[in-house]
Short mmCIF file of C-alpha atoms and ligand atoms in Angstrom, two decimals:
data_model
loop_
_atom_site.label_atom_id
_atom_site.label_comp_id
_atom_site.label_asym_id
_atom_site.label_seq_id
_atom_site.Cartn_x
_atom_site.Cartn_y
_atom_site.Cartn_z
CA MET A 1 80.74 143.01 61.20
CA THR A 2 83.01 142.46 58.40
CA LEU A 3 85.26 140.17 58.71
CA SER A 4 88.47 143.08 59.23
CA LEU A 5 87.00 143.75 61.74
CA ALA A 6 85.70 140.40 63.80
CA LEU A 7 89.32 139.93 63.61
CA LEU A 8 90.45 143.10 65.10
CA LEU A 9 87.99 142.07 67.92
CA TRP A 10 89.45 138.18 68.12
CA MET A 11 93.10 139.44 68.24
CA PHE A 12 92.40 142.03 70.91
CA LEU A 13 90.51 139.95 72.34
CA GLY A 14 93.21 137.66 72.68
CA THR A 15 96.25 139.70 74.35
CA GLN A 16 93.57 141.14 76.59
CA GLY A 17 95.99 141.50 80.24
CA PHE A 18 99.26 140.61 79.04
CA ASN A 19 101.67 142.67 78.96
CA THR A 20 102.91 143.41 74.75
CA GLN A 21 105.49 145.11 75.58
CA HIS A 22 107.69 143.28 77.00
CA VAL A 23 111.13 142.17 75.36
CA ILE A 24 111.88 139.12 75.34
CA GLU A 25 115.19 137.76 74.44
CA PRO A 26 116.77 133.96 75.33
CA GLN A 27 119.09 133.41 78.09
CA PRO A 28 122.53 134.88 77.02
CA ASN A 29 125.27 132.27 75.46
CA PHE A 30 122.88 129.93 75.01
CA ASP A 31 124.53 126.57 75.91
CA LEU A 32 122.09 123.52 74.72
CA ASP A 33 124.41 120.35 75.70
CA LYS A 34 124.23 121.80 79.13
CA PHE A 35 120.40 122.22 79.02
CA ALA A 36 120.11 118.69 77.69
CA GLY A 37 118.68 116.01 80.21
CA GLU A 38 116.03 115.45 82.92
CA TRP A 39 113.45 118.43 84.12
CA TYR A 40 110.64 118.47 85.76
CA ARG A 41 107.96 120.46 84.96
CA ILE A 42 107.40 122.31 88.46
CA GLY A 43 105.04 125.56 87.15
CA LEU A 44 102.99 126.81 84.49
CA ALA A 45 101.31 129.50 83.65
CA ASP A 46 98.17 130.10 81.43
CA GLU A 47 95.75 132.48 81.11
CA SER A 48 93.10 129.59 78.64
CA PRO A 49 89.82 128.41 79.56
CA LEU A 50 90.58 125.01 79.31
CA PHE A 51 94.17 125.04 81.77
CA ALA A 52 91.13 126.62 84.18
CA MET A 53 89.02 123.63 83.74
CA PHE A 54 92.24 121.24 84.42
CA LYS A 55 94.27 123.07 86.47
CA ASN A 56 93.50 121.57 89.55
CA GLN A 57 94.94 117.83 88.52
CA LEU A 58 97.68 119.82 87.26
CA LYS A 59 100.79 117.64 89.01
CA ALA A 60 104.84 118.31 88.33
CA SER A 61 105.21 115.88 85.44
CA ARG A 62 109.54 115.03 84.26
CA GLY A 63 110.72 115.56 80.87
CA LEU A 64 113.83 114.41 78.92
CA LEU A 65 115.26 116.42 76.43
CA VAL A 66 117.64 115.52 74.42
CA PRO A 67 119.20 116.94 71.25
CA ASP A 68 120.85 116.35 67.73
CA ALA A 69 123.96 117.17 66.12
CA ASN A 70 122.38 119.57 64.29
CA GLY A 71 120.63 122.18 67.60
CA ASN A 72 117.24 120.17 67.26
CA VAL A 73 115.69 118.76 70.54
CA ASN A 74 113.48 116.75 71.23
CA LEU A 75 111.33 116.55 74.80
CA THR A 76 109.60 113.85 76.18
CA MET A 77 106.51 114.00 78.92
CA TRP A 78 105.41 112.07 81.04
CA THR A 79 101.59 112.16 82.17
CA LEU A 80 99.56 109.72 84.07
CA ARG A 81 96.21 109.50 82.30
CA PRO A 82 93.36 107.60 83.75
CA TYR A 83 94.26 104.48 81.58
CA GLY A 84 97.98 105.19 82.28
CA CYS A 85 100.79 106.57 81.48
CA SER A 86 101.26 108.55 78.94
CA ILE A 87 104.15 109.97 76.36
CA SER A 88 104.41 113.06 74.81
CA VAL A 89 107.69 113.87 72.57
CA TYR A 90 107.75 117.14 71.41
CA SER A 91 110.03 117.97 68.37
CA TYR A 92 111.62 121.24 68.86
CA GLU A 93 113.84 123.08 65.72
CA LYS A 94 115.83 125.36 66.51
CA THR A 95 116.39 129.01 64.90
CA ASP A 96 119.06 131.48 64.05
CA VAL A 97 118.68 132.49 67.59
CA PRO A 98 120.35 130.27 70.15
CA GLY A 99 117.64 129.45 72.92
CA GLU A 100 114.89 130.07 70.31
CA PHE A 101 113.06 127.41 69.20
CA THR A 102 109.90 126.36 66.93
CA TYR A 103 107.19 123.45 66.00
CA PHE A 104 104.48 122.90 64.66
CA SER A 105 101.26 122.55 67.42
CA LYS A 106 98.94 120.00 66.31
CA ARG A 107 96.51 120.80 68.64
CA HIS A 108 96.45 124.28 67.99
CA LYS A 109 97.96 123.80 64.14
CA ILE A 110 99.45 126.99 64.51
CA THR A 111 104.12 126.96 64.25
CA LYS A 112 104.50 127.95 67.74
CA ASP A 113 108.13 129.56 69.17
CA ILE A 114 109.42 128.40 72.15
CA THR A 115 111.93 130.35 74.21
CA ILE A 116 114.70 129.86 76.76
CA VAL A 117 113.78 132.86 78.60
CA GLU A 118 116.62 132.29 81.74
CA THR A 119 118.56 129.26 83.26
CA ASN A 120 121.38 128.51 84.84
CA TYR A 121 121.44 125.21 83.77
CA THR A 122 121.40 123.19 86.64
CA ASP A 123 119.03 123.90 88.63
CA TYR A 124 116.07 126.03 86.94
CA SER A 125 114.95 127.28 83.55
CA LEU A 126 111.82 129.29 82.11
CA VAL A 127 110.22 128.39 79.35
CA LEU A 128 108.10 131.12 77.18
CA LYS A 129 105.34 129.26 74.76
CA TYR A 130 104.24 131.86 72.09
CA LYS A 131 105.72 135.34 72.35
CA ASN A 132 103.67 137.01 70.57
CA MET A 133 101.34 136.87 73.40
CA ASN A 134 97.97 135.77 72.88
CA THR A 135 95.56 134.57 76.03
CA GLU A 136 95.26 130.46 74.34
CA TYR A 137 98.33 130.00 72.76
CA THR A 138 100.58 131.50 75.32
CA GLN A 139 102.45 130.08 78.43
CA VAL A 140 105.09 130.30 81.07
CA ALA A 141 106.45 127.22 82.41
CA LEU A 142 109.47 126.54 84.64
CA TYR A 143 111.34 123.81 85.11
CA GLY A 144 113.60 122.19 87.74
CA ARG A 145 116.29 120.02 87.59
CA SER A 146 114.73 118.39 90.47
CA SER A 147 110.59 117.79 91.34
CA ILE A 148 110.75 119.55 95.18
CA GLN A 149 109.10 123.01 95.12
CA ARG A 150 112.03 125.46 95.97
CA PRO A 151 110.64 128.68 97.34
CA ASP A 152 113.01 130.96 95.81
CA LEU A 153 112.43 129.38 92.20
CA ILE A 154 108.76 129.58 92.35
CA GLU A 155 109.14 133.15 93.36
CA LYS A 156 111.36 133.91 90.73
CA PHE A 157 109.06 131.82 88.27
CA ARG A 158 105.77 133.77 89.49
CA SER A 159 107.14 137.47 89.29
CA PHE A 160 107.45 136.56 85.50
CA ALA A 161 104.35 135.26 84.85
CA LEU A 162 102.72 137.91 86.57
CA SER A 163 105.21 140.93 84.95
CA LEU A 164 103.86 139.27 81.22
CA GLY A 165 100.15 140.14 82.27
CA PHE A 166 99.55 136.42 83.48
CA SER A 167 96.83 136.80 86.56
CA GLU A 168 97.32 134.80 89.88
CA GLU A 169 95.00 132.51 88.87
CA ALA A 170 96.41 131.63 85.28
CA ILE A 171 99.76 130.18 87.84
CA VAL A 172 99.86 126.91 88.94
CA THR A 173 102.69 125.64 90.80
CA PRO A 174 101.00 122.27 91.56
CA ALA A 175 102.66 120.49 94.99
CA ASP A 176 101.82 116.92 93.56
CA ILE A 177 104.27 114.66 91.23
CA ASP A 178 103.26 113.45 88.33
CA PRO A 179 104.20 109.24 89.23
CA CYS A 180 105.15 108.61 85.75
CA PRO A 181 106.49 106.85 84.45
CA ILE A 182 105.59 103.92 86.27
CA LEU A 183 106.93 100.26 86.37
CA GLU A 184 105.04 97.91 86.24
CA PRO A 185 105.54 94.77 88.42
CA ARG A 186 105.58 92.02 85.93
CA ASN A 187 108.41 93.93 84.50
CA THR A 188 110.68 93.82 87.82
CA ALA A 189 113.01 91.07 86.80
CA GLU A 190 113.94 92.67 83.56
CA ILE A 191 114.01 96.25 84.79
CA ARG A 192 116.28 94.79 87.53
CA GLU A 193 118.61 93.12 84.19
CA GLU A 194 119.42 96.69 82.82
CA LYS A 195 120.15 98.51 86.37
CA SER A 196 122.59 96.27 86.48
CA SER A 197 124.44 97.63 83.93
CA GLN A 198 122.97 100.76 83.65
CA SER A 199 125.53 103.87 85.92
CA PRO A 200 123.22 103.85 89.53
CA ASN A 201 122.58 107.87 88.07
CA GLN A 202 120.90 106.80 85.13
CA SER A 203 118.46 104.81 86.29
CA VAL A 204 115.10 105.02 86.03
CA PHE A 205 112.69 106.90 87.93
CA GLY A 206 111.16 104.89 90.70
CA THR A 207 113.57 102.50 91.07
CA GLU A 208 114.18 103.43 94.91
CA ASN A 209 110.51 102.12 95.10
CA LEU A 210 111.89 98.01 93.51
CA SER A 211 112.67 96.73 96.51
CA LYS A 212 109.70 96.48 97.75
CA VAL A 213 107.80 95.63 94.98
C1 LIG B 301 113.33 113.11 67.79
O1 LIG B 301 112.06 112.38 67.30
C2 LIG B 301 112.18 112.17 65.93
C3 LIG B 301 110.93 111.65 65.51
O2 LIG B 301 110.02 110.57 66.65
C4 LIG B 301 113.46 110.94 65.34
O3 LIG B 301 112.90 111.18 64.54
C5 LIG B 301 114.84 112.13 65.85
O4 LIG B 301 115.84 110.80 65.63
C6 LIG B 301 114.87 112.57 67.44
N1 LIG B 301 115.79 113.16 67.44
C7 LIG B 301 116.36 112.96 69.10
C8 LIG B 301 117.77 113.84 69.22
O5 LIG B 301 116.02 111.91 69.07
C1 LIG B 302 121.10 128.33 90.21
O1 LIG B 302 120.86 128.64 90.61
C2 LIG B 302 120.10 128.51 91.57
C3 LIG B 302 118.83 128.86 92.39
O2 LIG B 302 118.62 130.58 92.03
C4 LIG B 302 121.11 128.07 92.70
O3 LIG B 302 120.87 127.94 94.09
C5 LIG B 302 122.50 127.93 92.09
O4 LIG B 302 123.02 127.88 92.83
C6 LIG B 302 122.53 128.28 90.97
N1 LIG B 302 123.49 127.74 90.41
C7 LIG B 302 124.25 128.11 89.92
C8 LIG B 302 125.10 127.42 88.99
O5 LIG B 302 124.36 129.37 89.24
C1 LIG B 303 125.10 109.91 91.83
O1 LIG B 303 124.22 110.14 92.59
C2 LIG B 303 124.86 110.90 93.97
C3 LIG B 303 123.78 110.88 94.87
O2 LIG B 303 122.17 110.80 94.67
C4 LIG B 303 125.88 111.29 94.52
O3 LIG B 303 126.86 111.83 95.46
C5 LIG B 303 126.80 111.11 92.84
O4 LIG B 303 128.17 111.56 93.13
C6 LIG B 303 126.55 110.58 92.15
N1 LIG B 303 127.38 109.47 90.86
C7 LIG B 303 127.76 110.29 89.40
C8 LIG B 303 128.63 109.31 88.99
O5 LIG B 303 127.03 110.78 89.04
C1 LIG B 304 107.87 105.62 96.95
O1 LIG B 304 107.12 104.83 97.03
C2 LIG B 304 106.48 105.62 98.05
C3 LIG B 304 105.13 105.14 98.33
O2 LIG B 304 104.68 103.92 98.44
C4 LIG B 304 105.73 107.07 97.36
O3 LIG B 304 104.76 108.05 98.61
C5 LIG B 304 107.55 107.91 96.11
O4 LIG B 304 106.99 108.58 96.21
C6 LIG B 304 107.96 106.68 96.04
N1 LIG B 304 108.85 107.01 95.41
C7 LIG B 304 109.28 107.04 94.34
C8 LIG B 304 110.44 107.64 94.08
O5 LIG B 304 108.77 106.61 93.76
#
């Protein structure tokens, strides 16, 4: 098999099943300042074999999105691992199109695009990664301002993912919430101090349980 034929075959297999005709535009009049802050990833659609292996362990995880003055953003996500909480920081660079960003994927060693397809800022957002539609790279995520599973949001997410050609099995809306970041009991005193100097609603996730520690 020639190299170009192999490449063609690979490209075909990579997009198989996906609706590549779909034109995906970002949220009109995207407003980054309103979009910033805390989000929970409460749904994920991913057609890759790796995701299929681990999807049952997926939890709704917390993220914090912080823009800088230039319009680039950092997204920090927390995930519980066997050895404790891990933090991942993703740096998304703005593009000429508001609501579209790019970043370099260390895992796949390619630059990927991120599109905020739809958001109403106060409740939910639908985010597409890699809009060229590829079974290895493309993901759709549902983010909620709260970790609570809302049937209307889940339905919106599912129908969007299905319209792009994701299979039912590739769409996951985990019921469990990732407990990270977890506050270590030995740090309680420090955290109490920190907490008292913060406005009440900036307190870190989980402080409700400190009184019981
Ligand atoms: C984003 O992260 C980079 C690298 O860690 C850092 O240099 C930059 O200051 C961060 N920007 C914001 C807005 O936090
Ligand atoms: C955002 O969307 C949710 C879910 O559709 C809805 O309940 C809420 O009222 C919306 N908020 C705004 C400000 O439009
Ligand atoms: C803090 O959150 C509570 C609900 O959890 C809300 O009633 C209150 O208005 C919020 N305060 C501020 C300063 O946002
Ligand atoms: C508080 O603790 C209970 C059980 O101890 C747990 O189910 C709940 O998720 C915790 N809440 C937070 C916000 O960590």
